[in-house]
Amino acid sequence: MKIQTLTKTRKRRVMLKNKIKIPNKLIISLFTFTGIFTSNIYAQAKDNSLDTYGQVAGLLVLLGILIMFILILVLGDEKYKDTGIAPKKSAAFAKFKQRLTKAVPIEKESEIILEDDFDGIRELDNTVPPWFNYLFYGTIVFAVVYMLVFHVFNIKPLMLDEYIGELKAAEIQREELIKTGALINENTVTLLVDEASLANGKSAFTTNCVPCHGPAGEGTVGPNLTDDFWIHGGGIKNVFTTIKNGVPAKGMISWSSLLNPKKIQEVSSYVISIHGTNPPNGKAPEGEKYVSTDSTKTGIGKTDSLKTGTTKIDSSKTNKVKTEPVKTDTMKK
């Protein structure tokens, strides 16, 4: 009988010991998770330029873990009620818990019972737990520090100032992208008429386009670029698209891999600027006559609709012009 009693007692102690380990493991797991989660928040905040939001989120997580830890300390003795065995705690831990909670022992609760009686319910005159006061004082300190940092000494910018700064940075970035031509495409391209842009376009044309189109755009292997007729349509958008994508079937490569959009815009503008120059030895017209929507000097509309006219060249009658329905022409410009 004594042996069985000892065995049951040992099992009971082992079970109790295992129960005691659960909160410790839980606390360690919570703090480990908090550290990992908070570090991820800081990393993401830094990458996304949201340091303030990451810090606030991290503080909220730490605060939540702290509250859970305090609840475990305060309510940790509840599991010993069924066992009838008082938990063994070190004097230092007991002293720390008492300072943190200032809890009145159960045997002394009769000393702090208030005289008021509400339907048989009596109220204890407990003091506010110190840990709660610490949190309250912490919010006051945080508010004072926040006011000094953001509103008095202006050490950190306010959210509105950060927003304005981000807008300015985005505008600078946009200007840089415009300079490099990253925002230019066949839908947004515009005709350039300033001398610097046309000079740059002429330089690129001389370097890359002369073998096929001639030094004056009169046409050799490729079509004449100075007349009114275009295989793929005139206007800045059509010319830009043709240069950008090329015409592989006719031996014209895509220049988008060699010239950035800004350079292609300059070359396209230069090609349009030589319209009507009638250089000597000009090649016979090819394609359809392009009718501009704007009667400027260059003969090119402000916003060409990528639509060509219906006038075709009859190559069988000494370059006479006749009107006929539009047909698909396999020749490229």
Short mmCIF file of C-alpha atoms in Angstrom, two decimals:
data_model
loop_
_atom_site.label_atom_id
_atom_site.label_comp_id
_atom_site.label_asym_id
_atom_site.label_seq_id
_atom_site.Cartn_x
_atom_site.Cartn_y
_atom_site.Cartn_z
CA MET A 1 0.00 0.00 0.00
CA LYS A 2 2.80 2.38 0.88
CA ILE A 3 4.52 1.58 -2.41
CA GLN A 4 1.32 2.29 -4.39
CA THR A 5 0.81 5.54 -2.48
CA LEU A 6 4.39 6.61 -3.21
CA THR A 7 3.95 5.69 -6.86
CA LYS A 8 0.77 7.77 -7.16
CA THR A 9 2.46 10.66 -5.38
CA ARG A 10 5.42 10.53 -7.77
CA LYS A 11 3.11 10.44 -10.80
CA ARG A 12 1.23 13.37 -9.38
CA ARG A 13 4.45 15.29 -8.89
CA VAL A 14 5.60 14.46 -12.42
CA MET A 15 2.27 15.68 -13.83
CA LEU A 16 2.52 18.84 -11.75
CA LYS A 17 6.10 19.37 -12.89
CA ASN A 18 5.02 19.06 -16.51
CA LYS A 19 2.22 21.56 -15.89
CA ILE A 20 4.69 24.01 -14.42
CA LYS A 21 6.89 23.80 -17.53
CA ILE A 22 4.09 24.80 -19.87
CA PRO A 23 4.01 28.51 -18.96
CA ASN A 24 7.80 28.76 -19.22
CA LYS A 25 7.78 27.21 -22.67
CA LEU A 26 4.89 29.41 -23.65
CA ILE A 27 6.71 32.54 -22.52
CA ILE A 28 9.89 31.56 -24.36
CA SER A 29 7.93 30.77 -27.52
CA LEU A 30 6.07 34.06 -27.34
CA PHE A 31 9.24 36.10 -26.93
CA THR A 32 10.97 34.17 -29.73
CA PHE A 33 8.03 34.72 -32.06
CA THR A 34 7.92 38.37 -31.07
CA GLY A 35 11.60 38.84 -31.89
CA ILE A 36 11.25 37.23 -35.30
CA PHE A 37 8.01 39.02 -36.12
CA THR A 38 9.34 42.39 -34.99
CA SER A 39 12.56 41.99 -36.97
CA ASN A 40 10.52 41.20 -40.08
CA ILE A 41 8.41 44.27 -39.49
CA TYR A 42 11.50 46.47 -39.20
CA ALA A 43 13.01 44.93 -42.32
CA GLN A 44 9.83 45.47 -44.33
CA ALA A 45 9.45 48.97 -42.95
CA LYS A 46 12.97 49.86 -43.99
CA ASP A 47 12.51 48.44 -47.47
CA ASN A 48 9.22 50.30 -47.96
CA SER A 49 10.35 53.55 -46.33
CA LEU A 50 7.75 53.10 -43.59
CA ASP A 51 10.01 53.11 -40.55
CA THR A 52 7.46 54.85 -38.36
CA TYR A 53 4.71 52.36 -39.07
CA GLY A 54 7.05 49.43 -38.53
CA GLN A 55 8.19 50.76 -35.18
CA VAL A 56 4.62 51.33 -34.00
CA ALA A 57 3.61 47.83 -35.06
CA GLY A 58 6.61 46.37 -33.28
CA LEU A 59 5.82 48.27 -30.09
CA LEU A 60 2.22 47.08 -30.19
CA VAL A 61 3.35 43.48 -30.52
CA LEU A 62 5.78 43.84 -27.63
CA LEU A 63 3.06 45.47 -25.54
CA GLY A 64 0.70 42.60 -26.24
CA ILE A 65 3.30 40.05 -25.23
CA LEU A 66 4.04 42.01 -22.06
CA ILE A 67 0.37 42.00 -21.10
CA MET A 68 0.17 38.25 -21.71
CA PHE A 69 3.24 37.74 -19.56
CA ILE A 70 1.68 39.77 -16.75
CA LEU A 71 -1.55 37.78 -16.99
CA ILE A 72 0.41 34.57 -16.69
CA LEU A 73 2.10 35.90 -13.58
CA VAL A 74 -1.16 37.06 -12.04
CA LEU A 75 -3.25 34.03 -12.92
CA GLY A 76 -0.52 31.43 -12.74
CA ASP A 77 -1.60 30.12 -9.33
CA GLU A 78 -5.09 29.15 -10.49
CA LYS A 79 -3.95 25.73 -11.72
CA TYR A 80 -2.76 24.73 -8.25
CA LYS A 81 -6.20 24.98 -6.67
CA ASP A 82 -7.25 21.49 -7.80
CA THR A 83 -3.99 19.87 -6.71
CA GLY A 84 -3.92 21.35 -3.23
CA ILE A 85 -0.16 21.78 -3.52
CA ALA A 86 1.25 25.27 -3.15
CA PRO A 87 3.63 26.26 -5.93
CA LYS A 88 7.28 26.52 -5.05
CA LYS A 89 8.69 29.91 -5.98
CA SER A 90 11.95 31.56 -5.23
CA ALA A 91 11.98 34.46 -2.81
CA ALA A 92 13.25 36.81 -5.50
CA PHE A 93 10.47 35.85 -7.90
CA ALA A 94 7.80 36.17 -5.21
CA LYS A 95 9.15 39.58 -4.26
CA PHE A 96 9.17 40.69 -7.88
CA LYS A 97 5.60 39.51 -8.42
CA GLN A 98 4.43 41.26 -5.28
CA ARG A 99 6.00 44.54 -6.39
CA LEU A 100 4.46 44.15 -9.80
CA THR A 101 0.91 43.32 -8.69
CA LYS A 102 0.64 44.26 -4.98
CA ALA A 103 -1.90 41.48 -4.68
CA VAL A 104 -3.45 40.87 -1.25
CA PRO A 105 -3.23 37.23 -0.07
CA ILE A 106 -6.53 35.39 0.00
CA GLU A 107 -6.35 34.88 3.74
CA LYS A 108 -6.17 38.67 4.22
CA GLU A 109 -8.93 39.68 1.81
CA SER A 110 -11.35 40.07 4.71
CA GLU A 111 -9.35 43.10 5.79
CA ILE A 112 -10.02 45.01 2.57
CA ILE A 113 -13.70 44.16 2.02
CA LEU A 114 -15.81 47.28 1.62
CA GLU A 115 -18.96 47.72 3.68
CA ASP A 116 -21.17 48.21 0.63
CA ASP A 117 -23.34 45.22 -0.23
CA PHE A 118 -24.95 44.83 -3.66
CA ASP A 119 -27.32 41.86 -3.60
CA GLY A 120 -24.87 39.87 -1.55
CA ILE A 121 -21.87 40.90 -3.65
CA ARG A 122 -19.04 42.46 -1.67
CA GLU A 123 -16.24 44.52 -3.21
CA LEU A 124 -12.54 44.37 -2.40
CA ASP A 125 -10.67 47.62 -1.96
CA ASN A 126 -7.65 46.56 -4.01
CA THR A 127 -5.08 49.09 -5.10
CA VAL A 128 -4.35 49.69 -8.76
CA PRO A 129 -1.64 47.22 -9.87
CA PRO A 130 1.72 48.96 -10.27
CA TRP A 131 2.26 47.43 -13.71
CA PHE A 132 -0.89 49.21 -14.92
CA ASN A 133 0.40 52.50 -13.52
CA TYR A 134 3.73 51.91 -15.24
CA LEU A 135 1.94 51.53 -18.56
CA PHE A 136 -0.05 54.70 -17.91
CA TYR A 137 3.09 56.65 -17.00
CA GLY A 138 4.76 55.22 -20.08
CA THR A 139 2.07 56.65 -22.33
CA ILE A 140 2.56 60.07 -20.74
CA VAL A 141 6.32 59.89 -21.28
CA PHE A 142 5.77 58.73 -24.85
CA ALA A 143 3.41 61.65 -25.52
CA VAL A 144 5.91 64.17 -24.15
CA VAL A 145 8.78 62.69 -26.16
CA TYR A 146 6.60 62.57 -29.28
CA MET A 147 5.64 66.23 -28.90
CA LEU A 148 9.26 67.31 -28.41
CA VAL A 149 10.58 65.24 -31.30
CA PHE A 150 7.89 66.05 -33.87
CA HIS A 151 6.48 69.44 -32.86
CA VAL A 152 9.10 71.31 -30.83
CA PHE A 153 12.58 70.38 -32.09
CA ASN A 154 11.42 68.96 -35.45
CA ILE A 155 13.85 66.08 -35.20
CA LYS A 156 11.50 63.86 -37.19
CA PRO A 157 9.15 65.03 -39.97
CA LEU A 158 5.39 64.84 -39.60
CA MET A 159 3.40 62.54 -41.86
CA LEU A 160 2.30 65.46 -44.03
CA ASP A 161 5.92 66.58 -44.46
CA GLU A 162 6.93 63.02 -45.33
CA TYR A 163 4.15 62.87 -47.90
CA ILE A 164 5.23 66.16 -49.48
CA GLY A 165 8.83 64.97 -49.52
CA GLU A 166 7.84 61.74 -51.23
CA LEU A 167 5.91 63.70 -53.86
CA LYS A 168 8.96 65.87 -54.55
CA ALA A 169 11.19 62.80 -54.77
CA ALA A 170 8.72 61.17 -57.16
CA GLU A 171 8.66 64.31 -59.32
CA ILE A 172 12.47 64.34 -59.48
CA GLN A 173 12.45 60.67 -60.42
CA ARG A 174 9.84 61.37 -63.08
CA GLU A 175 11.97 64.14 -64.57
CA GLU A 176 14.95 61.80 -64.67
CA LEU A 177 12.86 59.15 -66.43
CA ILE A 178 11.68 61.73 -68.94
CA LYS A 179 15.28 62.77 -69.63
CA THR A 180 16.32 59.17 -70.22
CA GLY A 181 13.23 58.55 -72.34
CA ALA A 182 11.88 55.74 -70.20
CA LEU A 183 8.36 57.21 -70.32
CA ILE A 184 8.32 57.72 -74.10
CA ASN A 185 6.45 55.22 -76.26
CA GLU A 186 4.38 55.21 -79.44
CA ASN A 187 1.35 56.51 -77.54
CA THR A 188 3.04 59.35 -75.66
CA VAL A 189 5.70 60.44 -78.15
CA THR A 190 5.56 64.05 -79.35
CA LEU A 191 7.24 65.87 -82.20
CA LEU A 192 10.45 67.68 -81.28
CA VAL A 193 11.26 70.89 -83.13
CA ASP A 194 14.12 72.40 -81.12
CA GLU A 195 17.52 72.58 -82.78
CA ALA A 196 19.32 70.49 -80.18
CA SER A 197 16.94 67.55 -80.52
CA LEU A 198 16.99 67.71 -84.32
CA ALA A 199 20.79 67.85 -84.29
CA ASN A 200 20.91 64.77 -82.10
CA GLY A 201 18.43 63.05 -84.39
CA LYS A 202 20.48 63.93 -87.46
CA SER A 203 23.61 62.54 -85.83
CA ALA A 204 21.89 59.24 -85.02
CA PHE A 205 20.36 59.14 -88.51
CA THR A 206 23.77 59.67 -90.14
CA THR A 207 25.29 56.90 -88.03
CA ASN A 208 22.59 54.28 -88.44
CA CYS A 209 20.21 55.10 -91.30
CA VAL A 210 22.31 56.44 -94.19
CA PRO A 211 23.21 53.02 -95.70
CA CYS A 212 19.54 52.30 -96.45
CA HIS A 213 17.94 55.73 -96.76
CA GLY A 214 20.79 57.91 -98.03
CA PRO A 215 22.48 60.89 -96.38
CA ALA A 216 19.58 63.23 -97.22
CA GLY A 217 16.79 60.68 -96.81
CA GLU A 218 16.44 60.31 -100.59
CA GLY A 219 16.23 56.53 -100.32
CA THR A 220 18.54 53.79 -101.62
CA VAL A 221 17.70 50.29 -100.46
CA GLY A 222 15.04 51.77 -98.23
CA PRO A 223 12.27 54.15 -99.30
CA ASN A 224 12.46 57.88 -99.83
CA LEU A 225 11.77 59.70 -96.54
CA THR A 226 11.25 63.18 -97.96
CA ASP A 227 8.11 62.75 -100.08
CA ASP A 228 4.44 62.58 -99.11
CA PHE A 229 4.15 58.81 -99.34
CA TRP A 230 4.59 56.39 -96.47
CA ILE A 231 4.30 52.63 -96.32
CA HIS A 232 3.41 52.55 -92.61
CA GLY A 233 1.92 56.01 -92.29
CA GLY A 234 3.46 59.37 -91.58
CA GLY A 235 3.42 61.43 -88.45
CA ILE A 236 5.55 61.19 -85.34
CA LYS A 237 3.72 58.20 -83.86
CA ASN A 238 3.85 56.08 -87.01
CA VAL A 239 7.50 56.88 -87.68
CA PHE A 240 8.42 56.23 -84.04
CA THR A 241 6.63 52.86 -84.14
CA THR A 242 8.36 51.82 -87.35
CA ILE A 243 11.83 52.69 -86.06
CA LYS A 244 11.16 51.09 -82.69
CA ASN A 245 9.78 47.78 -83.97
CA GLY A 246 11.61 47.63 -87.29
CA VAL A 247 10.49 45.75 -90.40
CA PRO A 248 12.28 42.40 -90.23
CA ALA A 249 10.62 41.18 -93.45
CA LYS A 250 12.40 43.95 -95.37
CA GLY A 251 15.69 43.78 -93.50
CA MET A 252 15.07 46.68 -91.11
CA ILE A 253 15.97 45.68 -87.57
CA SER A 254 14.22 46.82 -84.43
CA TRP A 255 16.22 49.77 -83.12
CA SER A 256 14.76 49.57 -79.62
CA SER A 257 17.67 47.38 -78.56
CA LEU A 258 20.26 49.92 -79.77
CA LEU A 259 18.54 53.27 -79.22
CA ASN A 260 16.63 54.34 -76.14
CA PRO A 261 13.14 55.84 -76.58
CA LYS A 262 14.51 59.38 -76.35
CA LYS A 263 16.95 58.74 -79.21
CA ILE A 264 14.21 57.14 -81.30
CA GLN A 265 12.04 60.21 -80.70
CA GLU A 266 14.87 62.48 -81.87
CA VAL A 267 15.50 60.40 -85.00
CA SER A 268 11.77 60.30 -85.78
CA SER A 269 11.51 64.07 -85.38
CA TYR A 270 14.50 64.57 -87.67
CA VAL A 271 13.00 62.28 -90.32
CA ILE A 272 9.80 64.32 -90.26
CA SER A 273 11.78 67.58 -90.42
CA ILE A 274 13.31 66.64 -93.81
CA HIS A 275 9.89 66.20 -95.39
CA GLY A 276 9.55 68.18 -98.62
CA THR A 277 13.27 68.87 -99.03
CA ASN A 278 13.31 67.06 -102.42
CA PRO A 279 16.97 65.95 -102.42
CA PRO A 280 18.58 65.02 -105.75
CA ASN A 281 18.35 61.42 -106.97
CA GLY A 282 15.27 60.86 -104.85
CA LYS A 283 13.78 57.41 -105.02
CA ALA A 284 10.32 56.99 -106.53
CA PRO A 285 7.47 57.30 -104.03
CA GLU A 286 6.24 54.14 -102.34
CA GLY A 287 3.23 53.40 -100.21
CA GLU A 288 0.27 55.65 -99.52
CA LYS A 289 0.07 59.40 -99.41
CA TYR A 290 -0.12 60.67 -95.88
CA VAL A 291 -2.57 63.52 -95.33
CA SER A 292 -1.65 65.59 -92.31
CA THR A 293 -4.22 67.01 -89.91
CA ASP A 294 -2.09 70.11 -89.39
CA SER A 295 -0.76 72.36 -92.14
CA THR A 296 2.55 73.10 -90.49
CA LYS A 297 5.77 73.62 -92.32
CA THR A 298 6.73 69.99 -91.88
CA GLY A 299 3.32 68.85 -93.05
CA ILE A 300 2.82 66.70 -89.96
CA GLY A 301 -0.14 66.93 -87.62
CA LYS A 302 0.10 67.56 -83.92
CA THR A 303 -1.46 64.26 -82.98
CA ASP A 304 -1.49 61.96 -86.01
CA SER A 305 -4.23 59.38 -85.89
CA LEU A 306 -2.05 56.62 -87.35
CA LYS A 307 -4.34 56.64 -90.38
CA THR A 308 -3.13 57.09 -93.93
CA GLY A 309 -4.84 58.45 -97.00
CA THR A 310 -6.12 56.51 -99.97
CA THR A 311 -3.90 57.88 -102.73
CA LYS A 312 -1.65 55.22 -104.24
CA ILE A 313 1.27 55.36 -106.63
CA ASP A 314 0.84 53.63 -109.97
CA SER A 315 4.37 52.57 -110.78
CA SER A 316 3.36 51.38 -114.25
CA LYS A 317 2.62 54.89 -115.55
CA THR A 318 5.69 57.05 -115.04
CA ASN A 319 4.89 57.89 -111.45
CA LYS A 320 1.44 59.35 -112.21
CA VAL A 321 -0.93 59.53 -109.31
CA LYS A 322 -4.30 57.83 -109.43
CA THR A 323 -6.99 57.23 -106.85
CA GLU A 324 -7.96 53.67 -105.95
CA PRO A 325 -9.07 51.73 -102.85
CA VAL A 326 -6.42 51.09 -100.23
CA LYS A 327 -4.56 47.81 -100.61
CA THR A 328 -2.13 46.15 -98.29
CA ASP A 329 1.42 46.91 -99.36
CA THR A 330 4.10 44.51 -98.24
CA MET A 331 6.88 47.06 -98.65
CA LYS A 332 8.03 48.71 -95.46
CA LYS A 333 9.37 52.08 -94.51
#
